[in-house]
Coordinates of C-alpha atoms and ligand atoms in Angstrom, one line a residue:
M1208 CA 60.3 -70.4 -102.9
R1209 CA 56.2 -70.7 -102.9
A1210 CA 55.0 -73.1 -99.8
A1211 CA 51.6 -73.9 -98.6
A1212 CA 51.7 -72.4 -94.9
T1213 CA 54.6 -71.2 -93.6
D1214 CA 54.2 -71.9 -89.8
T1215 CA 53.7 -75.9 -90.9
L1216 CA 56.5 -78.5 -90.1
A1217 CA 56.1 -79.3 -94.1
A1218 CA 57.3 -75.6 -94.8
R1219 CA 60.0 -75.6 -92.1
S1220 CA 61.5 -78.9 -93.4
L1221 CA 61.5 -77.1 -97.2
A1222 CA 63.4 -73.9 -96.0
H1223 CA 66.1 -76.2 -93.6
V1224 CA 66.1 -79.9 -94.7
W1225 CA 67.5 -81.2 -97.8
H1226 CA 65.6 -84.2 -98.4
P1227 CA 67.3 -87.4 -100.1
C1228 CA 66.3 -88.8 -103.7
T1229 CA 64.4 -85.8 -104.6
Q1230 CA 64.1 -82.6 -106.4
M1231 CA 63.4 -80.2 -104.1
K1232 CA 61.6 -77.7 -106.4
R1233 CA 58.7 -80.9 -107.2
H1234 CA 57.9 -79.9 -103.5
E1235 CA 56.6 -76.4 -104.5
A1236 CA 53.4 -78.3 -106.0
Q1237 CA 53.6 -81.4 -103.4
P1238 CA 55.2 -80.6 -100.0
P1239 CA 56.5 -83.5 -98.1
V1240 CA 54.2 -85.5 -95.6
A1241 CA 54.7 -84.9 -92.0
I1242 CA 54.4 -87.8 -89.8
A1243 CA 54.1 -87.2 -85.8
R1244 CA 54.2 -90.8 -84.6
A1245 CA 53.9 -94.4 -85.9
Q1246 CA 52.6 -97.7 -84.7
G1247 CA 52.6 -101.2 -86.8
P1248 CA 52.2 -100.7 -90.1
W1249 CA 50.7 -97.3 -90.0
L1250 CA 52.4 -93.9 -89.9
Y1251 CA 50.1 -90.6 -88.5
G1252 CA 50.2 -87.5 -90.1
S1253 CA 50.6 -84.1 -87.9
D1254 CA 47.2 -83.4 -89.6
G1255 CA 45.6 -86.5 -88.1
R1256 CA 45.8 -88.6 -91.4
R1257 CA 47.3 -92.3 -91.6
Y1258 CA 49.1 -94.2 -94.0
L1259 CA 49.8 -97.7 -94.7
D1260 CA 53.8 -98.1 -94.6
A1261 CA 53.4 -100.9 -97.5
I1262 CA 57.5 -100.3 -98.5
S1263 CA 58.6 -100.7 -95.3
S1264 CA 60.0 -96.8 -94.8
W1265 CA 62.3 -97.6 -97.7
W1266 CA 62.5 -101.5 -96.6
V1267 CA 64.2 -101.0 -93.4
N1268 CA 60.9 -101.5 -90.6
L1269 CA 60.8 -105.5 -90.6
F1270 CA 58.1 -106.1 -87.7
G1271 CA 56.5 -102.9 -87.9
H1272 CA 56.8 -99.1 -86.2
G1273 CA 57.6 -99.1 -82.4
H1274 CA 57.5 -102.9 -81.9
P1275 CA 57.3 -103.5 -78.0
H1276 CA 60.1 -105.9 -78.3
I1277 CA 62.5 -104.0 -79.9
K1278 CA 61.5 -100.7 -77.7
A1279 CA 62.3 -102.6 -74.4
A1280 CA 65.6 -103.8 -75.7
L1281 CA 66.5 -100.5 -76.4
A1282 CA 65.3 -98.7 -73.2
D1283 CA 67.2 -101.4 -71.4
Q1284 CA 70.4 -101.0 -73.1
L1285 CA 69.7 -97.2 -73.1
E1286 CA 70.4 -98.2 -69.4
R1287 CA 73.5 -100.1 -69.4
L1288 CA 75.3 -99.0 -72.1
D1289 CA 74.4 -95.9 -74.8
H1290 CA 77.9 -96.5 -76.4
V1291 CA 81.7 -97.1 -76.8
L1292 CA 84.5 -97.3 -79.2
L1293 CA 84.9 -100.6 -80.6
A1294 CA 89.0 -100.2 -80.9
G1295 CA 90.3 -101.6 -78.0
F1296 CA 86.9 -102.5 -76.1
T1297 CA 84.1 -104.9 -76.5
H1298 CA 80.6 -105.1 -74.9
A1299 CA 77.6 -107.8 -75.2
P1300 CA 75.5 -106.8 -77.7
V1301 CA 78.3 -106.6 -80.5
V1302 CA 79.6 -109.6 -79.3
E1303 CA 76.4 -111.8 -78.9
L1304 CA 75.4 -110.2 -82.6
S1305 CA 77.8 -111.3 -84.2
E1306 CA 77.8 -114.6 -83.2
R1307 CA 74.5 -115.2 -83.7
L1308 CA 74.7 -113.6 -87.9
G1309 CA 78.0 -116.1 -87.2
A1310 CA 75.6 -118.7 -87.0
L1311 CA 72.7 -117.8 -89.1
T1312 CA 75.3 -117.4 -92.4
G1313 CA 78.0 -119.7 -91.7
L1314 CA 80.1 -116.7 -91.9
G1315 CA 82.1 -116.3 -88.6
H1316 CA 83.7 -112.7 -88.5
A1317 CA 81.7 -109.3 -88.6
F1318 CA 82.9 -106.0 -89.3
Y1319 CA 80.6 -103.1 -88.8
G1320 CA 79.4 -99.7 -90.7
S1321 CA 76.9 -97.0 -90.5
D1322 CA 74.7 -98.0 -93.5
G1323 CA 74.2 -100.1 -96.5
A1324 CA 76.9 -98.0 -98.6
A1325 CA 79.1 -98.5 -95.7
A1326 CA 78.9 -101.9 -96.1
T1327 CA 79.8 -102.2 -99.9
E1328 CA 83.0 -100.0 -99.2
I1329 CA 83.9 -102.2 -96.4
A1330 CA 83.5 -105.3 -99.0
L1331 CA 85.2 -104.1 -101.5
K1332 CA 88.0 -102.7 -99.3
M1333 CA 88.4 -105.8 -97.6
S1334 CA 88.2 -108.1 -100.8
A1335 CA 91.1 -106.1 -102.7
H1336 CA 93.1 -105.6 -99.2
Y1337 CA 92.8 -109.5 -98.7
W1338 CA 93.9 -110.1 -102.6
R1339 CA 97.0 -107.6 -101.5
N1340 CA 98.0 -109.2 -98.7
Q1341 CA 98.2 -112.7 -100.9
G1342 CA 100.6 -111.1 -102.9
R1343 CA 98.3 -110.2 -105.8
P1344 CA 97.9 -106.5 -105.7
G1345 CA 96.6 -106.3 -109.0
K1346 CA 93.4 -107.8 -108.4
S1347 CA 91.8 -104.5 -107.6
R1348 CA 88.6 -104.0 -109.6
F1349 CA 85.1 -105.1 -109.1
V1350 CA 82.4 -106.6 -111.6
G1351 CA 78.7 -106.2 -110.9
L1352 CA 75.3 -106.7 -112.5
A1353 CA 73.8 -104.2 -114.9
G1354 CA 70.7 -102.3 -113.2
G1355 CA 72.8 -103.2 -109.6
Y1356 CA 72.3 -100.9 -106.7
H1357 CA 74.8 -101.0 -103.7
G1358 CA 74.7 -97.3 -102.6
E1359 CA 75.8 -94.1 -103.6
T1360 CA 78.9 -92.8 -101.7
V1361 CA 81.7 -92.4 -104.2
G1362 CA 83.0 -96.0 -103.7
A1363 CA 79.9 -97.7 -103.8
L1364 CA 78.8 -95.8 -107.0
A1365 CA 81.4 -97.4 -108.5
V1366 CA 79.0 -101.0 -108.5
T1367 CA 75.9 -99.0 -108.8
D1368 CA 74.7 -99.1 -112.5
M1369 CA 72.2 -96.6 -112.4
A1370 CA 72.6 -93.7 -114.4
L1371 CA 70.4 -91.1 -112.7
F1372 CA 72.6 -91.7 -109.7
R1373 CA 75.9 -91.9 -111.1
E1374 CA 75.8 -89.1 -114.1
A1375 CA 76.6 -86.1 -112.3
Y1376 CA 79.8 -88.0 -110.1
A1377 CA 81.1 -90.2 -113.0
P1378 CA 84.9 -88.1 -112.7
L1379 CA 85.0 -89.1 -109.4
V1380 CA 84.1 -92.8 -109.5
R1381 CA 86.3 -95.5 -110.5
L1382 CA 83.9 -97.4 -113.0
A1383 CA 83.5 -101.3 -112.2
A1384 CA 82.6 -103.7 -115.0
T1385 CA 79.4 -104.5 -115.6
V1386 CA 78.0 -108.1 -117.0
P1387 CA 74.4 -108.9 -118.1
S1388 CA 71.4 -109.3 -115.4
P1389 CA 69.5 -112.6 -115.1
D1390 CA 66.5 -110.8 -114.8
A1391 CA 64.0 -113.2 -115.6
R1392 CA 62.1 -110.3 -117.4
G1393 CA 64.5 -110.8 -120.5
A1394 CA 63.1 -114.0 -121.2
E1395 CA 62.9 -114.8 -125.2
P1396 CA 60.1 -116.7 -126.4
G1397 CA 60.3 -119.9 -124.8
E1398 CA 62.9 -119.0 -122.6
S1399 CA 62.3 -120.0 -119.1
A1400 CA 63.6 -118.2 -116.0
R1401 CA 66.6 -120.6 -115.4
D1402 CA 67.7 -120.3 -119.2
V1403 CA 67.7 -116.6 -118.9
A1404 CA 70.1 -117.2 -115.5
R1405 CA 72.4 -119.6 -117.5
R1406 CA 72.7 -116.8 -119.9
A1407 CA 73.9 -114.4 -118.1
A1408 CA 76.2 -116.9 -116.3
A1409 CA 77.7 -117.6 -119.7
A1410 CA 78.2 -113.8 -120.0
L1411 CA 79.5 -113.6 -116.5
E1412 CA 81.8 -116.7 -117.4
A1413 CA 83.1 -115.0 -120.7
W1414 CA 83.8 -112.0 -118.7
L1415 CA 86.1 -113.6 -115.8
A1416 CA 88.3 -115.8 -118.3
E1417 CA 89.5 -112.5 -119.5
H1418 CA 89.5 -110.4 -116.7
H1419 CA 90.3 -112.9 -113.6
A1420 CA 93.3 -111.5 -113.0
E1421 CA 92.9 -107.8 -112.4
T1422 CA 89.5 -108.5 -110.3
A1423 CA 88.7 -108.8 -106.9
A1424 CA 85.4 -109.3 -106.3
L1425 CA 81.9 -109.9 -108.3
I1426 CA 79.1 -108.4 -106.4
V1427 CA 75.4 -109.2 -107.0
E1428 CA 71.8 -108.4 -104.9
P1429 CA 70.7 -112.2 -104.7
L1430 CA 67.5 -113.1 -106.3
V1431 CA 66.1 -109.6 -106.6
Q1432 CA 67.4 -106.6 -108.0
C1433 CA 65.2 -104.3 -105.9
A1434 CA 66.3 -100.7 -106.8
C1435 CA 66.3 -102.1 -110.4
A1436 CA 62.6 -102.1 -110.3
M1437 CA 62.4 -105.4 -108.2
A1438 CA 64.1 -107.6 -111.4
M1439 CA 64.3 -111.0 -110.5
H1440 CA 66.7 -114.0 -111.2
D1441 CA 66.3 -117.8 -110.8
P1442 CA 68.6 -118.8 -108.2
E1443 CA 70.4 -121.0 -110.7
Y1444 CA 72.2 -117.8 -111.5
L1445 CA 74.3 -117.9 -108.1
R1446 CA 74.8 -121.3 -108.2
L1447 CA 76.4 -120.7 -111.4
A1448 CA 78.0 -117.4 -110.3
R1449 CA 79.7 -119.1 -107.1
A1450 CA 81.2 -121.8 -109.0
L1451 CA 82.8 -119.5 -111.4
C1452 CA 84.3 -117.1 -108.6
T1453 CA 85.7 -120.4 -107.6
R1454 CA 87.1 -121.7 -110.2
Y1455 CA 88.2 -117.9 -111.4
E1456 CA 89.5 -117.4 -107.9
V1457 CA 87.3 -113.7 -107.5
H1458 CA 85.6 -113.3 -104.7
L1459 CA 81.7 -113.4 -104.5
V1460 CA 80.1 -110.7 -102.4
V1461 CA 76.1 -110.8 -101.9
D1462 CA 74.3 -107.7 -101.1
E1463 CA 71.5 -109.1 -98.6
I1464 CA 71.2 -105.0 -97.9
A1465 CA 67.8 -105.0 -98.9
V1466 CA 66.4 -108.7 -99.5
G1467 CA 67.9 -110.1 -95.9
F1468 CA 66.0 -111.2 -93.2
G1469 CA 63.0 -112.9 -94.3
R1470 CA 62.3 -110.5 -97.5
T1471 CA 62.4 -113.7 -100.0
G1472 CA 61.0 -116.0 -97.7
S1473 CA 64.6 -117.8 -96.5
M1474 CA 66.1 -116.0 -93.9
F1475 CA 69.0 -114.8 -96.6
A1476 CA 68.3 -114.4 -100.5
H1477 CA 71.3 -116.0 -101.2
Q1478 CA 70.3 -119.4 -99.0
Q1479 CA 68.2 -120.7 -101.7
A1480 CA 70.7 -121.2 -104.0
G1481 CA 73.0 -123.4 -101.1
I1482 CA 75.6 -121.5 -101.8
R1483 CA 78.0 -119.9 -99.6
P1484 CA 79.6 -116.2 -100.4
D1485 CA 82.6 -115.2 -99.3
F1486 CA 80.9 -111.6 -98.0
I1487 CA 77.6 -111.0 -96.9
C1488 CA 76.7 -107.4 -96.9
L1489 CA 73.7 -106.6 -94.3
S1490 CA 71.3 -102.9 -93.4
K1491 CA 68.1 -101.9 -93.4
G1492 CA 66.5 -105.0 -92.0
L1493 CA 69.1 -105.3 -89.6
T1494 CA 68.1 -103.2 -86.5
G1495 CA 64.1 -103.7 -87.8
G1496 CA 64.1 -100.1 -89.0
T1497 CA 64.8 -98.2 -85.6
L1498 CA 68.6 -97.3 -85.9
A1499 CA 71.4 -96.9 -88.7
L1500 CA 73.7 -100.1 -88.6
S1501 CA 75.3 -102.0 -91.3
A1502 CA 77.5 -105.3 -91.0
V1503 CA 79.8 -107.2 -93.6
L1504 CA 80.4 -111.0 -92.6
T1505 CA 83.1 -112.5 -93.8
S1506 CA 84.7 -116.3 -94.2
D1507 CA 88.1 -117.5 -91.4
A1508 CA 89.9 -117.5 -94.9
V1509 CA 89.3 -114.0 -95.2
Y1510 CA 89.9 -113.1 -91.8
A1511 CA 93.5 -115.1 -91.6
A1512 CA 94.4 -113.1 -94.4
F1513 CA 94.4 -110.1 -92.2
Y1514 CA 96.1 -111.6 -89.1
D1515 CA 99.2 -110.9 -88.8
D1516 CA 102.5 -109.2 -86.9
E1517 CA 102.2 -106.0 -89.4
V1518 CA 99.8 -103.2 -88.2
A1519 CA 99.7 -102.5 -92.3
R1520 CA 98.4 -106.0 -92.9
G1521 CA 95.0 -105.3 -90.8
F1522 CA 92.0 -104.2 -91.8
L1523 CA 92.2 -100.8 -91.1
H1524 CA 88.9 -99.3 -91.9
S1525 CA 86.9 -97.5 -88.9
H1526 CA 83.9 -95.2 -88.3
S1527 CA 83.2 -93.5 -84.9
Y1528 CA 80.0 -95.2 -84.1
T1529 CA 81.1 -99.1 -85.0
G1530 CA 79.3 -101.3 -84.0
N1531 CA 77.1 -99.2 -81.3
P1532 CA 75.6 -101.1 -78.5
L1533 CA 72.4 -99.6 -78.5
A1534 CA 71.9 -100.5 -82.7
C1535 CA 73.5 -104.2 -82.0
R1536 CA 70.8 -104.3 -79.1
A1537 CA 67.9 -103.9 -81.6
A1538 CA 69.3 -106.1 -84.2
L1539 CA 69.4 -108.6 -81.6
A1540 CA 66.0 -107.8 -80.5
T1541 CA 64.9 -108.2 -84.3
L1542 CA 66.5 -111.2 -84.4
E1543 CA 64.7 -112.4 -81.3
L1544 CA 61.6 -112.0 -83.1
F1545 CA 62.0 -114.2 -86.0
D1546 CA 61.7 -116.9 -83.5
Q1547 CA 59.3 -115.6 -81.1
L1548 CA 56.6 -114.9 -84.3
D1549 CA 57.7 -117.7 -86.2
A1550 CA 58.2 -115.4 -88.7
L1551 CA 59.4 -116.9 -91.7
N1552 CA 56.0 -119.2 -91.3
T1553 CA 53.7 -116.7 -90.7
N1554 CA 55.3 -114.9 -93.6
R1555 CA 54.0 -117.9 -96.0
A1556 CA 50.2 -117.4 -95.0
L1557 CA 50.5 -113.8 -94.9
A1558 CA 51.7 -113.7 -98.6
A1559 CA 49.2 -115.8 -99.3
R1560 CA 46.5 -113.9 -98.1
I1561 CA 48.2 -110.7 -99.9
D1562 CA 48.3 -112.6 -103.1
A1563 CA 44.6 -113.2 -102.9
A1564 CA 43.4 -109.6 -101.8
C1565 CA 46.1 -108.8 -104.6
A1566 CA 44.3 -110.9 -107.1
P1567 CA 42.4 -108.0 -109.0
L1568 CA 45.4 -106.1 -109.3
T1569 CA 47.5 -108.7 -110.7
G1570 CA 44.6 -109.5 -113.3
H1571 CA 44.4 -105.5 -114.2
P1572 CA 44.3 -105.4 -118.0
R1573 CA 47.4 -102.9 -118.0
V1574 CA 49.8 -105.3 -115.5
R1575 CA 52.9 -106.9 -117.0
H1576 CA 55.0 -108.9 -115.2
A1577 CA 53.1 -109.6 -112.1
R1578 CA 55.6 -111.4 -109.4
R1579 CA 56.2 -111.8 -106.2
L1580 CA 59.4 -113.5 -104.0
G1581 CA 58.2 -113.7 -100.5
M1582 CA 57.2 -110.4 -99.2
I1583 CA 57.8 -108.5 -102.3
W1584 CA 55.3 -107.5 -104.7
A1585 CA 55.9 -106.4 -108.2
W1586 CA 53.7 -105.2 -111.1
D1587 CA 55.2 -103.5 -114.4
I1588 CA 52.1 -101.2 -115.5
A1589 CA 52.0 -101.0 -119.4
D1590 CA 52.2 -97.8 -121.6
T1591 CA 52.1 -95.1 -119.0
R1592 CA 53.3 -91.9 -118.7
P1593 CA 57.3 -90.8 -117.5
D1594 CA 55.8 -89.5 -114.9
F1595 CA 53.7 -92.2 -113.8
A1596 CA 55.5 -93.3 -110.1
R1597 CA 55.0 -89.5 -108.9
R1598 CA 51.5 -89.1 -110.0
Y1599 CA 50.7 -92.5 -108.6
H1600 CA 52.5 -92.5 -105.0
Q1601 CA 50.1 -89.1 -104.8
Q1602 CA 47.2 -91.5 -105.7
A1603 CA 48.0 -93.6 -103.6
L1604 CA 48.7 -91.1 -100.5
A1605 CA 45.4 -89.7 -100.7
R1606 CA 43.6 -93.2 -100.3
G1607 CA 45.9 -93.8 -97.1
L1608 CA 48.4 -95.7 -98.6
L1609 CA 52.6 -95.3 -98.8
L1610 CA 53.7 -96.4 -102.1
R1611 CA 56.3 -95.1 -104.2
P1612 CA 56.8 -97.0 -107.8
I1613 CA 60.3 -97.0 -109.6
G1614 CA 59.2 -96.2 -113.0
N1615 CA 56.5 -97.8 -114.3
T1616 CA 57.0 -100.7 -111.7
L1617 CA 54.6 -100.5 -108.4
Y1618 CA 55.9 -102.6 -106.0
A1619 CA 54.7 -103.3 -102.3
M1620 CA 57.2 -104.3 -99.6
P1621 CA 55.1 -104.4 -96.1
P1622 CA 56.3 -104.9 -92.6
Y1623 CA 55.6 -108.5 -91.9
V1624 CA 52.2 -107.5 -89.3
L1625 CA 49.7 -106.7 -91.6
D1626 CA 46.5 -107.5 -90.2
D1627 CA 43.1 -107.8 -92.3
E1628 CA 42.3 -104.6 -92.2
A1629 CA 46.1 -103.3 -93.2
V1630 CA 45.9 -106.3 -96.1
H1631 CA 42.6 -104.7 -97.5
C1632 CA 43.8 -101.3 -97.5
L1633 CA 46.8 -102.4 -99.4
A1634 CA 45.0 -104.0 -101.7
S1635 CA 42.1 -101.9 -102.6
G1636 CA 44.6 -99.0 -102.4
A1637 CA 47.0 -99.8 -104.5
L1638 CA 44.3 -100.8 -107.1
A1639 CA 42.3 -97.6 -106.8
A1640 CA 45.4 -95.7 -106.9
L1641 CA 46.0 -97.5 -110.5
E1642 CA 43.0 -96.6 -111.5
A1643 CA 42.8 -92.9 -110.5
T1644 CA 46.5 -92.6 -112.0
L1645 CA 45.6 -94.4 -115.5
Q1646 CA 42.5 -92.4 -115.9
E1647 CA 44.4 -89.1 -115.2
E1648 CA 46.4 -90.4 -118.0
A1649 CA 44.4 -90.9 -120.4
A1650 CA 42.1 -87.2 -119.6
A1651 CA 46.0 -85.4 -120.1
Ligands
LIG1211 C1 69.6 -99.5 -100.0 C2 70.4 -100.4 -100.5 C3 71.9 -100.3 -100.2 C4 72.5 -98.6 -99.5 O1 71.8 -98.6 -98.3 P1 72.0 -97.0 -97.6 O2 71.7 -97.3 -96.3 O3 70.6 -96.7 -98.4 O4 72.8 -96.8 -98.0 C5 72.9 -101.0 -101.0 N1 72.4 -102.2 -101.4 C6 71.5 -102.5 -101.3 C7 71.2 -103.7 -102.2 C8 70.3 -102.0 -101.6 O5 69.2 -101.8 -101.5

């Protein structure tokens, strides 16, 4: 293997670290960027260069890196209690976090996992086990949306409709059914986003009418299917899906792992549809981007179905670090920041500033379907080469900007703490990187 310089962190990383979502051979040409420290929206490379983290380090970092309020809470918690098993024991951070999440969502029972895929697995297992406890073990299949993404463990892959991530593991996976996505970009001439939502809901209804007896749950990413290149849909779909799930006795699981915690403009995305799901999966922003933690929230009705003298009717899922006190404390500090910073309102003003700064990009002749919801921006780039995403990423890095398009969709999901300098870096860097990438394509 060729590496730029054998004594650098990047070269040592390539020798011993297997990086995620990466064909490692690609790093022969482009070594990974070594980051030494981070502050606010900025990452600082070991080489002294700085990068604007315009995708919140894979959508986890809400209030910038190293936020003093989260750091102080973690330092305090580390002095008190680092960890204790949650079976047979409890502690203040997990109790307070569960109370707060219950108050925010109306789903008052929280089960904790380590990451997003684990939350998906927990929700699916809990749903199927609920039906079994109700004397309906036949309800054990799942249905999700085309292009859905819910994580990449073997169980989560069942409801992740992404050929690239699933193909090699297909024999291991008990595939769920998929129904059409309400992606507003699928509008026929004359159709509105709401019409697309109604059409997709009609397809869901037809599917449920036939398969509800063997179906435990529908799982959806509310309002934005982020991994599916930021596919956005009208909240009407969630209202109709909720009504159909109730009518056909199928649980509604909303996966808020990417879109929760203010990302779409409301605290949780499904709240814009005014619905109450049966399960909510949370992770990513939950700890403000500091520690790995996920939670599945559910209703009194689901909880009651497991409450019994018989051990086997209980929910027996467990993992070693369930409800880790440090992670729960970081989550509490993150929730406190929403109040302290009046984050949802502050974000509305920030988003308007970013919109204005990005107007030249939005108006670029090669941009299609420019769209924004809350603090998520996306622009589809027409007529690009298949390796657009990789080359754009490099052009952006060269301009001190971390952006990673998905296919030909350029998107930004920045932390909620950009000052004017950072907004300018994002808007002008994104446009300059686009022009450079398109010029490179034209020259090739
Ligand atoms: C990232 C993501 C997951 C998986 O979370 P991990 O922590 O990466 O396992 C699940 N669902 C959605 C919507 C996601 O964006």
